[in-house]
mmCIF file of C-alpha atoms in Angstrom:
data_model
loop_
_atom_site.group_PDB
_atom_site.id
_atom_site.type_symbol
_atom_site.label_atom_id
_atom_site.label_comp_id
_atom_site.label_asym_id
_atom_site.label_seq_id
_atom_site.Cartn_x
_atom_site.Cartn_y
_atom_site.Cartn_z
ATOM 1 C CA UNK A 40 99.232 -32.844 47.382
ATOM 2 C CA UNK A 41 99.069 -29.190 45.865
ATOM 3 C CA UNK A 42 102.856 -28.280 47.511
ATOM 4 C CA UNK A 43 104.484 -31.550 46.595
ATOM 5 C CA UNK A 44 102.779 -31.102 42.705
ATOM 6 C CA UNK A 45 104.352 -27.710 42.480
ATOM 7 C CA UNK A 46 107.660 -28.922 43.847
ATOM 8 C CA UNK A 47 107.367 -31.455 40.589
ATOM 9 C CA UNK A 48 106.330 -29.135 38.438
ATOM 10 C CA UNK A 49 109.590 -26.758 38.931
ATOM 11 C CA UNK A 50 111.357 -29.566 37.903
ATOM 12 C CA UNK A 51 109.972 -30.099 35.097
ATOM 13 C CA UNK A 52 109.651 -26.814 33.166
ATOM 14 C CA UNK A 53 113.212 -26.187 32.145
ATOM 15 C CA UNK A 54 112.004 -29.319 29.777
ATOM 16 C CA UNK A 55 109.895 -27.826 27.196
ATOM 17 C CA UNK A 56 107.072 -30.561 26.080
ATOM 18 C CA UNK A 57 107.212 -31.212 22.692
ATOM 19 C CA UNK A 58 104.410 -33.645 22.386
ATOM 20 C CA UNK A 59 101.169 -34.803 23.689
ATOM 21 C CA UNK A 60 102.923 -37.944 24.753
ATOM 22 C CA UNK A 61 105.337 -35.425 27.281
ATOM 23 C CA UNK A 62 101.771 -34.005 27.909
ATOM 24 C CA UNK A 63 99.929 -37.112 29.325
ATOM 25 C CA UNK A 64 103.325 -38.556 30.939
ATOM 26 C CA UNK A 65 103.532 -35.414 33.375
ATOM 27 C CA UNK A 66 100.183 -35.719 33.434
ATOM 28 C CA UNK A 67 100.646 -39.409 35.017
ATOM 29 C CA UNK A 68 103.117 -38.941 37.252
ATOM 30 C CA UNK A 69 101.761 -36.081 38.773
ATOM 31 C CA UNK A 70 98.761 -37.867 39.330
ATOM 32 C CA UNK A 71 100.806 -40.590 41.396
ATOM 33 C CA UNK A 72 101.645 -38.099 44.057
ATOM 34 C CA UNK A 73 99.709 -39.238 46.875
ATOM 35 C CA UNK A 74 100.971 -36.956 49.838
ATOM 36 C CA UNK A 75 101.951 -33.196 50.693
ATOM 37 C CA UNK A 76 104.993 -31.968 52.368
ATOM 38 C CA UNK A 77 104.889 -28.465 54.530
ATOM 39 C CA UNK A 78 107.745 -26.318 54.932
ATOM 40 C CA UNK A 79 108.316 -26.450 58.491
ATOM 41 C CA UNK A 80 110.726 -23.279 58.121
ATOM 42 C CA UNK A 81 108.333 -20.401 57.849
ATOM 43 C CA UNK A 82 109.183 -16.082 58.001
ATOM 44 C CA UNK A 83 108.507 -14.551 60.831
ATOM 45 C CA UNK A 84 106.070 -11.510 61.072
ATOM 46 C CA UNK A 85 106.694 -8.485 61.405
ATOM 47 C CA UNK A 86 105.445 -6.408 64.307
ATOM 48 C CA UNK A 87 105.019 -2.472 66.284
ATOM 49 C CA UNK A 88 107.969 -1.575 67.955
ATOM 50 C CA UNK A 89 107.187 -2.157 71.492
ATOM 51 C CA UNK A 90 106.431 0.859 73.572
ATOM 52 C CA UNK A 91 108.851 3.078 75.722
ATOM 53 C CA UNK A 92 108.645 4.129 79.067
ATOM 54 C CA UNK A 93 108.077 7.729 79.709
ATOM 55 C CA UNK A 94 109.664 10.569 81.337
ATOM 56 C CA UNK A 95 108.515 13.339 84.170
ATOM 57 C CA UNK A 96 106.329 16.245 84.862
ATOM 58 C CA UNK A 97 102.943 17.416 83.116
ATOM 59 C CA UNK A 98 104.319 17.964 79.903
ATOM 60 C CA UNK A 99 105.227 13.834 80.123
ATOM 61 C CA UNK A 100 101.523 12.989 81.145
ATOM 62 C CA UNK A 101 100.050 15.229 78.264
ATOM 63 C CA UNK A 102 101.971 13.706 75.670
ATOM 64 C CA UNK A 103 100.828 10.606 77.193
ATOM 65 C CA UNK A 104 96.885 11.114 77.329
ATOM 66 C CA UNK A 105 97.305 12.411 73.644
ATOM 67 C CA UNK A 106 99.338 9.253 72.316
ATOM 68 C CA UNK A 107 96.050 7.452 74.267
ATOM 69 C CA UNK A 108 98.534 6.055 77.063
ATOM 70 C CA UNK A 109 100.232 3.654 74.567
ATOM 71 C CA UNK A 110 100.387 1.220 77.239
ATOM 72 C CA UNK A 111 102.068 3.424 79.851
ATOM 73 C CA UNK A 112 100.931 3.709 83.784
ATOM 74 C CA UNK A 113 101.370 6.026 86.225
ATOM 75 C CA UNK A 114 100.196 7.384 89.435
ATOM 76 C CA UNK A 115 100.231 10.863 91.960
ATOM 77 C CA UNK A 116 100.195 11.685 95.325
ATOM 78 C CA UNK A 117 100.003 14.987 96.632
ATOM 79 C CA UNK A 118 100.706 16.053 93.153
ATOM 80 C CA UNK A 119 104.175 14.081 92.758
ATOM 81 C CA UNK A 120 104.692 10.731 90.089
ATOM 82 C CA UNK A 121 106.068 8.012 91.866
ATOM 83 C CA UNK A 122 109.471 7.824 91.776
ATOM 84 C CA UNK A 123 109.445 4.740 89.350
ATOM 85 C CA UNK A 124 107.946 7.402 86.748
ATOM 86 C CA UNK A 125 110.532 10.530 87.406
ATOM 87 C CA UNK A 126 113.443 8.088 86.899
ATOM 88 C CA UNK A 127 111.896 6.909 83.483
ATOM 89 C CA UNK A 128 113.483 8.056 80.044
ATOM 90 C CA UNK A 129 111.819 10.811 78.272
ATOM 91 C CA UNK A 130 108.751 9.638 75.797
ATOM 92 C CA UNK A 131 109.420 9.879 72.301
ATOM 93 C CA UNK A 132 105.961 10.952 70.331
ATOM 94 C CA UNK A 133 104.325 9.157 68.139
ATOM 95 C CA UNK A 134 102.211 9.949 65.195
ATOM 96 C CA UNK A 135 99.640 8.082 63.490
ATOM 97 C CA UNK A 136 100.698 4.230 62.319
ATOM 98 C CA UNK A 137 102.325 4.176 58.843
ATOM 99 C CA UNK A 138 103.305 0.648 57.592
ATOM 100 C CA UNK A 139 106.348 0.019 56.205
ATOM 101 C CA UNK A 140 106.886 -3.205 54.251
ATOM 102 C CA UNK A 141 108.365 -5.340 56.661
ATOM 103 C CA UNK A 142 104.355 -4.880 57.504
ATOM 104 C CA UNK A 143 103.188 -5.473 54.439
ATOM 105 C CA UNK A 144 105.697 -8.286 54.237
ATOM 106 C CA UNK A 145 103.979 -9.607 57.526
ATOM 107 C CA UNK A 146 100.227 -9.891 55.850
ATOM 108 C CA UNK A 147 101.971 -11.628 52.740
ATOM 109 C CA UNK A 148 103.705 -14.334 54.761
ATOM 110 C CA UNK A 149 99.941 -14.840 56.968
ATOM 111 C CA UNK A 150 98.172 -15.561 53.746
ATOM 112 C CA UNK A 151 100.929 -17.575 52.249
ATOM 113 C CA UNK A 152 100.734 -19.480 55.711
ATOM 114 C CA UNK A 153 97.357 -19.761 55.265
ATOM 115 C CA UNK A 154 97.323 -21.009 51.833
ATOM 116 C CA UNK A 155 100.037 -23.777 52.459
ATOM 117 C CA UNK A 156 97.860 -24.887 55.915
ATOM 118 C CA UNK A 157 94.419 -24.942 54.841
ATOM 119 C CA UNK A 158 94.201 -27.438 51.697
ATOM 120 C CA UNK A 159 90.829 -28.265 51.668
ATOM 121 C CA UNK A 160 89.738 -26.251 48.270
ATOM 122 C CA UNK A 161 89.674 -27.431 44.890
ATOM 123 C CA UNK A 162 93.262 -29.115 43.898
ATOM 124 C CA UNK A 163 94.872 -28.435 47.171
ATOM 125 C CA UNK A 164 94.562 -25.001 47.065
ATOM 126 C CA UNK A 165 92.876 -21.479 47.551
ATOM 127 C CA UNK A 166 95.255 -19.707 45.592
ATOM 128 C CA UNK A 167 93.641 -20.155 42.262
ATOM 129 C CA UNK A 168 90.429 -18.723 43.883
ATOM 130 C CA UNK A 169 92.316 -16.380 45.349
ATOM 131 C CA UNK A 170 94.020 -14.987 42.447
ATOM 132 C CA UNK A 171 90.402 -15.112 41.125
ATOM 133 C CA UNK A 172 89.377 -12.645 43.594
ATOM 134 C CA UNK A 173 92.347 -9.879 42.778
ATOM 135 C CA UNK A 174 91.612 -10.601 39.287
ATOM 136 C CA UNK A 175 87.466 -9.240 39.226
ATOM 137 C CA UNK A 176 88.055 -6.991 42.376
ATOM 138 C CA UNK A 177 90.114 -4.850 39.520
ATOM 139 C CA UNK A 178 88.727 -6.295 36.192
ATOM 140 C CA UNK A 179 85.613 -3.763 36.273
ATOM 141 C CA UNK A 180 87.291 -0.710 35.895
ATOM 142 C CA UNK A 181 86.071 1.778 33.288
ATOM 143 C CA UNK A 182 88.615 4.104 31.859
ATOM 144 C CA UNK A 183 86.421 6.488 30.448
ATOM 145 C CA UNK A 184 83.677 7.229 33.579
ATOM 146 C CA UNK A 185 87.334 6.382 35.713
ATOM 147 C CA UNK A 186 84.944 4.371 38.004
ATOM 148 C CA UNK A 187 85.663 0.715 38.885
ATOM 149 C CA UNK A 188 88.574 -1.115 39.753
ATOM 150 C CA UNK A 189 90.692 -2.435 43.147
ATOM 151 C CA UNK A 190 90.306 0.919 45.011
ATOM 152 C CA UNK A 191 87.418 0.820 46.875
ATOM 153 C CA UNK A 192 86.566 -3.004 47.451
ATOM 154 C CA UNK A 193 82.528 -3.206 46.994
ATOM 155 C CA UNK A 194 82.287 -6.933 45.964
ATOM 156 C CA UNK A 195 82.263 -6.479 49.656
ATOM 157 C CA UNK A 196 78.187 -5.264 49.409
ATOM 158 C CA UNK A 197 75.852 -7.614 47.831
ATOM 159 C CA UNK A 198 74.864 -5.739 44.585
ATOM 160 C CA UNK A 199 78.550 -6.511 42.991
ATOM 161 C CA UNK A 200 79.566 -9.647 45.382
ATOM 162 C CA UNK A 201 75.847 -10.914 43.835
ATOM 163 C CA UNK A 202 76.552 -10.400 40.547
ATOM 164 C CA UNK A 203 77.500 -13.610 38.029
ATOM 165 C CA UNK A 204 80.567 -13.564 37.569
ATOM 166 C CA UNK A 205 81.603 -13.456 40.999
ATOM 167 C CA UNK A 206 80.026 -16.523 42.214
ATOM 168 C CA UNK A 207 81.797 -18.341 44.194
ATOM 169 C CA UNK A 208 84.073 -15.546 45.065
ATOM 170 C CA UNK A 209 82.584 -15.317 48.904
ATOM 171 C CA UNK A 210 85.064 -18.456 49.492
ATOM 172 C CA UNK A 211 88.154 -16.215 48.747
ATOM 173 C CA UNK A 212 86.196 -13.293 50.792
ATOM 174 C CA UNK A 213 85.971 -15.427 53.967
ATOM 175 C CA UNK A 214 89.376 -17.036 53.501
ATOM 176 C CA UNK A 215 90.697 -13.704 53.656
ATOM 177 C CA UNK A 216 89.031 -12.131 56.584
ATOM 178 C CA UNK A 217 90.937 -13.808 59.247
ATOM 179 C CA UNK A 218 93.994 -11.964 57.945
ATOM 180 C CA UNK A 219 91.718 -8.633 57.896
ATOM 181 C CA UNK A 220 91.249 -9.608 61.484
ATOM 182 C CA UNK A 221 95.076 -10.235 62.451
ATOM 183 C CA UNK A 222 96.080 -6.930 60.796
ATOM 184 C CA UNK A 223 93.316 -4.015 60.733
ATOM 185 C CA UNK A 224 94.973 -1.328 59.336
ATOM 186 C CA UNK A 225 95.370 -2.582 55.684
ATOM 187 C CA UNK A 226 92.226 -1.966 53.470
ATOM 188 C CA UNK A 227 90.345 -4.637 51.878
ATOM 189 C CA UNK A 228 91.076 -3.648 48.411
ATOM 190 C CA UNK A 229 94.594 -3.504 49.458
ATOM 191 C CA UNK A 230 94.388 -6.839 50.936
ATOM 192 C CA UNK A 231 92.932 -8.517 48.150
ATOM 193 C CA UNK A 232 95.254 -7.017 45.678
ATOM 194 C CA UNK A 233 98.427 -8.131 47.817
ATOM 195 C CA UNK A 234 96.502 -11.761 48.215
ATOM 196 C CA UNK A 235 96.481 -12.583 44.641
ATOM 197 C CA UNK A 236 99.946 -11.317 44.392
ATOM 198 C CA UNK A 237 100.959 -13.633 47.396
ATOM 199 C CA UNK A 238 98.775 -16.661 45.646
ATOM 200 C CA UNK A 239 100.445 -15.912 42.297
ATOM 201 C CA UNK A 240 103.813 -15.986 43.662
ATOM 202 C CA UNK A 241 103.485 -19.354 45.938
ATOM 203 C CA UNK A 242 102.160 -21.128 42.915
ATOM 204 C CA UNK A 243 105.444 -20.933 41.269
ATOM 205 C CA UNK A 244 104.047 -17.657 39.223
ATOM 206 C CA UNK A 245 106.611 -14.496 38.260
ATOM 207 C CA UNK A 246 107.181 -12.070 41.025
ATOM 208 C CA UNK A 247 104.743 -9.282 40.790
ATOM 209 C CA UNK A 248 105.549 -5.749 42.155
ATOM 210 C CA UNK A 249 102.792 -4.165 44.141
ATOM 211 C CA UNK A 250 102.373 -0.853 45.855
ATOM 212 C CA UNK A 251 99.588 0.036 48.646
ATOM 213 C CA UNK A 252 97.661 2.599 48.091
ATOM 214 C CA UNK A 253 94.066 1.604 47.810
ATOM 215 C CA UNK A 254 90.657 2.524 50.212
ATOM 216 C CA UNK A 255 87.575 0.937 51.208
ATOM 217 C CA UNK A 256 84.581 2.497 49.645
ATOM 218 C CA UNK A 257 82.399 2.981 52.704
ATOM 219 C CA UNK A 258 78.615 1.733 50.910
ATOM 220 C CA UNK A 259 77.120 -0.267 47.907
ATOM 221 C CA UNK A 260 76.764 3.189 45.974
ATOM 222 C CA UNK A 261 80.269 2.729 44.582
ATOM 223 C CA UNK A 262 79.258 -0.351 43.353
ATOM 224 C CA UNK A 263 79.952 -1.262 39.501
ATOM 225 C CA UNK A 264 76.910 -2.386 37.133
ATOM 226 C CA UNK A 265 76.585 -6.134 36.429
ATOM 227 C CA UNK A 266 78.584 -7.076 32.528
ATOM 228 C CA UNK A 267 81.809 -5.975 33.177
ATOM 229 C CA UNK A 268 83.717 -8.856 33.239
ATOM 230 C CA UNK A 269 84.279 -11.516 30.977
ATOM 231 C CA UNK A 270 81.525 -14.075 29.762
ATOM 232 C CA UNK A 271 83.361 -17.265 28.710
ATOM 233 C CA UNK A 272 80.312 -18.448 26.538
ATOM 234 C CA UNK A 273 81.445 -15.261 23.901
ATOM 235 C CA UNK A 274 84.129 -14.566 21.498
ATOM 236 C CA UNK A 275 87.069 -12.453 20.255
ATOM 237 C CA UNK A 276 85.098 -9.244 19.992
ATOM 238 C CA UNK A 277 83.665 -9.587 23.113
ATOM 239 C CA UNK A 278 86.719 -9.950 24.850
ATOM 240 C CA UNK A 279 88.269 -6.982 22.720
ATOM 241 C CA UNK A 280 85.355 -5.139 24.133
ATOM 242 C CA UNK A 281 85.572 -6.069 27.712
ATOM 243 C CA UNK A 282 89.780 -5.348 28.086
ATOM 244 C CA UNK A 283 89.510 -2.375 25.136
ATOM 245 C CA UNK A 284 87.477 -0.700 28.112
ATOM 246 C CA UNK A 285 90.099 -0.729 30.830
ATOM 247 C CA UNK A 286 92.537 -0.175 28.564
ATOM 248 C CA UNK A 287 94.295 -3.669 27.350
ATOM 249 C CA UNK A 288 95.737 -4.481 23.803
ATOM 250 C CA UNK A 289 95.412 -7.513 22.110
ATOM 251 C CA UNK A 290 98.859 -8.624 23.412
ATOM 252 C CA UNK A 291 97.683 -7.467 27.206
ATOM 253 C CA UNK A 292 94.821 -9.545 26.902
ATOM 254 C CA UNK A 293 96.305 -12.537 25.909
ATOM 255 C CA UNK A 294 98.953 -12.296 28.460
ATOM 256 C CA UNK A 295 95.923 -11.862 31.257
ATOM 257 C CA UNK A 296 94.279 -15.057 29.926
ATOM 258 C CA UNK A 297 97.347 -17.465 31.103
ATOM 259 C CA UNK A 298 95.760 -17.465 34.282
ATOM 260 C CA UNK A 299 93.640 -20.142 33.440
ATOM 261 C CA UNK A 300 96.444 -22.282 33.937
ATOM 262 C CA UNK A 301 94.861 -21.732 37.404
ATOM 263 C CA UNK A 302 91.791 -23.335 39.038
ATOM 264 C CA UNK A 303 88.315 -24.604 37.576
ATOM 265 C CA UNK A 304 85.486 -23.810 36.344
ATOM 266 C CA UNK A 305 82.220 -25.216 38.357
ATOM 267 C CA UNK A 306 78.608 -25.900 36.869
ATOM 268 C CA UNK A 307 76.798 -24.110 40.180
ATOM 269 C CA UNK A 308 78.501 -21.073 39.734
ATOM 270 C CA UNK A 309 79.692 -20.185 36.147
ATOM 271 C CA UNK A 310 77.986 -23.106 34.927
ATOM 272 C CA UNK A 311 80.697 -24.574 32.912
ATOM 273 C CA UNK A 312 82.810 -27.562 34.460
ATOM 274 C CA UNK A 313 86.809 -28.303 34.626
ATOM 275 C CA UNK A 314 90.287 -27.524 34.953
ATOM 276 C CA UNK A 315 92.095 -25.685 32.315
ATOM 277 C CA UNK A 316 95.435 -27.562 33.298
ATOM 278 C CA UNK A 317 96.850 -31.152 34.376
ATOM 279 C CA UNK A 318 98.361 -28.665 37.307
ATOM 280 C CA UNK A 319 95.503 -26.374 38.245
ATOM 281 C CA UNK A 320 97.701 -25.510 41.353
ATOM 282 C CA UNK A 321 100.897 -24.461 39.473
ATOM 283 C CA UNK A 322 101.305 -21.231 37.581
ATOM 284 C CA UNK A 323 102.924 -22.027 34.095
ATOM 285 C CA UNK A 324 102.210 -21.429 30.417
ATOM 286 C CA UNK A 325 100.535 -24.815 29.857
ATOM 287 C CA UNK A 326 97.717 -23.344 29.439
ATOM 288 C CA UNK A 327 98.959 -21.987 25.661
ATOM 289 C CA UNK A 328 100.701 -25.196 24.910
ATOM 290 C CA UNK A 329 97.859 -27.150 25.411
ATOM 291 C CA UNK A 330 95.618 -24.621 23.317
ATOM 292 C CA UNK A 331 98.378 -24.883 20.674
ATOM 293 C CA UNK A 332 99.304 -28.506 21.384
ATOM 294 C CA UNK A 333 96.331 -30.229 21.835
ATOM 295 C CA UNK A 334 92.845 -31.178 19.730
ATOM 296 C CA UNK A 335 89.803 -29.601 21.057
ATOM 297 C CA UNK A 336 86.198 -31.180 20.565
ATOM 298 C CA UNK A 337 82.944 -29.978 21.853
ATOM 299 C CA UNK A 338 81.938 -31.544 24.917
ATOM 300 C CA UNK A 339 78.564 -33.733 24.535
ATOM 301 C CA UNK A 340 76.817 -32.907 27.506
ATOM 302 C CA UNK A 341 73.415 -31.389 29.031
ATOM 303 C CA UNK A 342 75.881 -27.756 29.957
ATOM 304 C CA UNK A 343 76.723 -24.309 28.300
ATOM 305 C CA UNK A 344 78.774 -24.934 24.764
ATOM 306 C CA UNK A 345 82.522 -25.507 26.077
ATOM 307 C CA UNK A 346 85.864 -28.259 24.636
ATOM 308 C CA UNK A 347 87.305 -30.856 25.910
ATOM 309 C CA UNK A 348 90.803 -32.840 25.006
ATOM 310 C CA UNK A 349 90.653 -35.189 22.828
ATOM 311 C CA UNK A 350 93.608 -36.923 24.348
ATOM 312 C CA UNK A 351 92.350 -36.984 28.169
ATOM 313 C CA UNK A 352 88.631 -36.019 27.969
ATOM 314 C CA UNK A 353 89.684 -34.369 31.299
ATOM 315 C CA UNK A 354 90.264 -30.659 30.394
ATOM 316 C CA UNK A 355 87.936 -28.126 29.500
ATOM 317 C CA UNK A 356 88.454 -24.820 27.029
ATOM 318 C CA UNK A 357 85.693 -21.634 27.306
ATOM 319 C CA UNK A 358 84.797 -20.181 24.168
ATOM 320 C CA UNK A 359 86.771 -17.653 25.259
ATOM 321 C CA UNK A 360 89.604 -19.322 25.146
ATOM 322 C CA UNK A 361 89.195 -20.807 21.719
ATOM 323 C CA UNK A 362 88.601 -17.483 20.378
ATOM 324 C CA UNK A 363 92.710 -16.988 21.029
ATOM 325 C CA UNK A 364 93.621 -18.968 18.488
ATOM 326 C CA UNK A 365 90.273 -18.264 16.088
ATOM 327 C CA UNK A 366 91.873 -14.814 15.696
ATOM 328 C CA UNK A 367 95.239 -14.683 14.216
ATOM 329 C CA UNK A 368 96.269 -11.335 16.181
ATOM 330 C CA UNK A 369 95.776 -13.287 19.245
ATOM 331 C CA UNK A 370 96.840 -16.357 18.216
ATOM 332 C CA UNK A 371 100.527 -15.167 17.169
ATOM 333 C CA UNK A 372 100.782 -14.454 21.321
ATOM 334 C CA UNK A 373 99.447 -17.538 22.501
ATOM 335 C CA UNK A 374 102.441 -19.033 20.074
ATOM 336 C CA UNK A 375 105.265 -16.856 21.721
ATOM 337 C CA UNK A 376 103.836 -18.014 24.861
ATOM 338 C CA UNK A 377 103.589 -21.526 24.384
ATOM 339 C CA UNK A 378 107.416 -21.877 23.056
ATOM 340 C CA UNK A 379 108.302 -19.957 26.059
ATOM 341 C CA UNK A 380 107.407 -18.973 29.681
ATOM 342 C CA UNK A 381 110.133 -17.058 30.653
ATOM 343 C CA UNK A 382 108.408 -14.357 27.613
ATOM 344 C CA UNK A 383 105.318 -15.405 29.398
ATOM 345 C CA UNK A 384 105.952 -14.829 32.939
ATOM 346 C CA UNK A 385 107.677 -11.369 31.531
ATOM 347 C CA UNK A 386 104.824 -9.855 30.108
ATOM 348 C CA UNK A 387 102.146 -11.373 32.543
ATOM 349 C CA UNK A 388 103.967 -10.155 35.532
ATOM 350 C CA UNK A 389 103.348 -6.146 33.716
ATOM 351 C CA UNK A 390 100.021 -6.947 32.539
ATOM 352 C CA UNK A 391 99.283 -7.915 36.230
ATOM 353 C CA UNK A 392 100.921 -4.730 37.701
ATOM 354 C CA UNK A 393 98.939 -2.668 35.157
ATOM 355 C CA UNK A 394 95.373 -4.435 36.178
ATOM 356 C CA UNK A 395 95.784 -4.039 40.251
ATOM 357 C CA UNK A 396 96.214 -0.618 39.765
ATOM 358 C CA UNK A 397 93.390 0.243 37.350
ATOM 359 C CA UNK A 398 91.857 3.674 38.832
ATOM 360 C CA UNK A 399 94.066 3.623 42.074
ATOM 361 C CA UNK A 400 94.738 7.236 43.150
ATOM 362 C CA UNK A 401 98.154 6.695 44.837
ATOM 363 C CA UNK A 402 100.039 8.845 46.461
ATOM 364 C CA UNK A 403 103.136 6.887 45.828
ATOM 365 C CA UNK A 404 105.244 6.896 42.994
ATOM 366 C CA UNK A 405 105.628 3.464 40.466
ATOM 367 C CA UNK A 406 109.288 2.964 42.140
ATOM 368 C CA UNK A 407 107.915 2.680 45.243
ATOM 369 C CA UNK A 408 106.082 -0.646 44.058
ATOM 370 C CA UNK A 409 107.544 -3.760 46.858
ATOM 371 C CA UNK A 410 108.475 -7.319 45.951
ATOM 372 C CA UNK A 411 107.812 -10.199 48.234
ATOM 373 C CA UNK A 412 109.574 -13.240 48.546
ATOM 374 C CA UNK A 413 108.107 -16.265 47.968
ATOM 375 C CA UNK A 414 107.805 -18.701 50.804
ATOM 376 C CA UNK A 415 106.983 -21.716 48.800
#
């Protein structure tokens, strides 16, 4: 259901909506899709170069026993290799294991494989959870104590995988571990990073440059204290706060927020309840022309104060969210990016960049960022 709706939606977004009418007729015919169609024709993954066979003599057997045998076999008698070993070509040394991104490459295609195989989350889809997850792994970084962010990965102990605003976030944790699994040597916070990235990308997103780079904090001391991400039940100066503190202008910030085109909210975990989006599934800028284009009520219910369409009764808005176009500095952005998601997808695809690598120390330089191609 998820692939086939994003298949629609491509087609559709070189046709601006003008109306509500556009609105609830994409609305209806997505809603008529009734089956999912994989890609049969997947990338291949990347793997070591296979071993070589070695050479003769001690100095062959010492390189050998310090590479830890790398597979190879041998034998003596009387103090002579067999002959199968003197006849072999000379072993070429090898150091420790640096990935290259045909590597990196290999992890993105496993969790876009992943994400296109296992459809049993919300919509269709992990990849709004899993964007969701890249998104608060690097949202609590602090630029004046430099402490938060990506680097490090301690949602993984309970105190900050515990803490509110991560609820719900152990789904993304466990979807990802197999990969963890299937390829060791990349960090978690690199991992996650690169997931979000991958999920971003397969839901018809902008491509997003990434670089590695990142470590695994080793205990819960690195943790972050509980308040540093966003409370959806505030307003504009609470969000100026929040993204003022790593760093983000009022432009940034709005550009960040058109990721709740993505996913829902659920009442046992933030407490608030609905999509954003008629696509939930599909990365587009629907989520501004719906704040610009549609009417917005309070929801009568027994939950936290959040709006609701008046058109569909369907959608939800956060306070949050309101508060873009409350404020005229923020609203004049969510207007540029409801006319058009080219500018969008533009400045989202930096303002993503900039967030992943919030307090990273790399080694690398900016141009060494990669790019992934979508398999979707």
């Amino acid at each position: 259901m998820a692939t086939t709706a994003r298949t629609f939606t491509r087609a559709l977004r070189s046709t601006p909506a003008t109306s509500t009418l556009k609105t609830a007729t994409t609305r209806n015919a997505r809603s008529n899709l009734q089956s999912q169609t994989f890609n049969t024709s997947r990338r291949g993954y990347a793997s070591d170069p296979s071993p070589k066979s070695g050479g003769s003599g001690f100095l062959w057997a010492f390189g050998l026993a310090a590479a830890g045998g790398a597979g190879y076999y041998y034998y003596a008698r009387d103090g002579a290799l067999t002959s199968s070993a003197k006849n072999a070509a000379p072993a070429v040394a090898k150091g420790p294991f640096t990935p290259q991104q045909k590597d990196y490459q290999a992890v993105y295609n496993a969790i876009a494989k992943k994400l296109e195989e296992q459809d049993e989350y919300d919509d269709g889809s992990y990849g709004p959870v899993i964007v969701r997850l890249a998104w608060h792994c690097s949202g609590t970084y602090d630029a004046m104590t430099k402490t938060g962010g990506s680097n490090g990965a301690t949602m993984r102990f309970a105190p900050e995988g515990d803490h509110g605003a991560n609820a719900g976030l152990k789904a993304a944790r466990d979807f990802m571990e197999p990969v963890k699994q299937k390829f060791p040597w990349i960090s978690y916070s690199d991992l996650w990073t690169l997931g979000g990235v991958c999920a971003i990308q397969e839901m018809q997103g902008p491509t997003i440059p990434w670089r590695p780079g990142r470590s695994d904090h080793p205990n819960e001391t690195f943790c972050t204290p509980d308040g540093r991400l966003p409370d959806g039940a505030k307003e504009q100066s609470h969000l100026r706060a929040i993204f003022g503190r790593m760093g983000f202008d009022d432009r940034e910030i709005v550009a960040l927020s058109g990721a709740h085109a993505l996913g829902r909210c659920h009442t046992d975990r933030s407490g608030f309840d609905g999509p954003w989006s008629f696509s939930p599934t599909v990365m587009s800028n629907d989520y501004f022309r719906l704040l610009m284009g549609e009417k917005w009520n309070f929801r009568k219910w027994d939950g936290p104060k959040q709006y609701q369409d008046a058109s569909s009764k369907s959608l939800m808005m956060l306070p949050t969210d309101m508060a873009l176009i409350k404020d005229k500095e923020f609203k004049k952005h969510v207007e540029r990016y409801a006319k058009d998601d080219q500018v969008f997808f533009s400045e989202f695809r930096d303002v993503m960049v900039k967030l992943l690598e919030l307090g990273v120390p790399f080694q690398s330089k900016e141009e060494d960022r990669m790019t992934f191609q979508p398999t979707a």
